[in-house]
Amino acid sequence: MSSDLQRLLGHKPSSATLIELISLLVAKTSGPDAAVPEVKSYSDAVYFNYYSLGLSILFKPVNGYKPKAGLKRDDIQDESLELDGIDIYNVPVPKAGANASRATKSSYTTYPISPIVLTLASLPQDKEGKSRSESFSITPETTGKDFVLGMGEPDRKGGGAGPSSGSIGIWCEWSKDGVMVEFGGEESRGPQAWERGKDAVWKVISIFPPKKD
């Protein structure tokens, strides 16, 4: 259960399965308030942000529900929300000699459970006749090269352009798996980001409903 995050898609905020996951994460942290999310509500989305758990959850309103801005947790209509996205955070340790001032600081800590196991969609064999694995395991040290070796070439990718001090880190999306990965560290930014990106460690994993052709 602790690593099977994809099956939480479609669940309500009060889902027993989701509550179990939060409890497992809280047990691995020292903060007594870790189980209480910061709630951000909008008419078309509600976010539960668990900063000390390295987790952000997106719920979409259903059945005509339009949440007001600024709602508290007790004001949320759980029965009219469905889990539509999960962001998992990792705070990579800067490499020796890296420019600490350029490091992007995150409000989130590293997700406390490892490995994270993603279930992969069944796809045709590649040009070399190799079949794709049924799952892919991720640790805080997993790099861009590891993702491509384990999941194959991404369906979409971007980022990395501009000066390294102000550009967006590279990202890759495996649409059929419902997974997007943003990478961190100096390797993920700047004009040579795609040449160096194979060594960049992941920063955020976003899980969403798989996209069909």
Coordinates of N, CA and C in Angstrom, one line a residue, residues 53 89 114 132 156 161 171:
L53 N 5.5 16.0 4.8 CA 5.5 14.6 4.3 C 5.9 14.5 2.8
Y89 N 7.5 14.8 -3.5 CA 8.7 15.7 -3.5 C 9.9 15.0 -3.0
S114 N 10.5 4.9 0.8 CA 11.3 4.5 -0.3 C 11.5 3.0 -0.3
R132 N 8.5 -4.3 -22.0 CA 8.6 -3.3 -20.9 C 8.3 -4.0 -19.5
R156 N 6.6 13.2 -23.7 CA 6.8 14.6 -23.8 C 8.0 15.0 -22.9
A161 N 16.0 25.4 -20.7 CA 16.5 26.4 -21.5 C 16.9 27.6 -20.7
W171 N 12.0 18.4 -17.5 CA 10.9 17.5 -17.1 C 10.6 16.5 -18.2

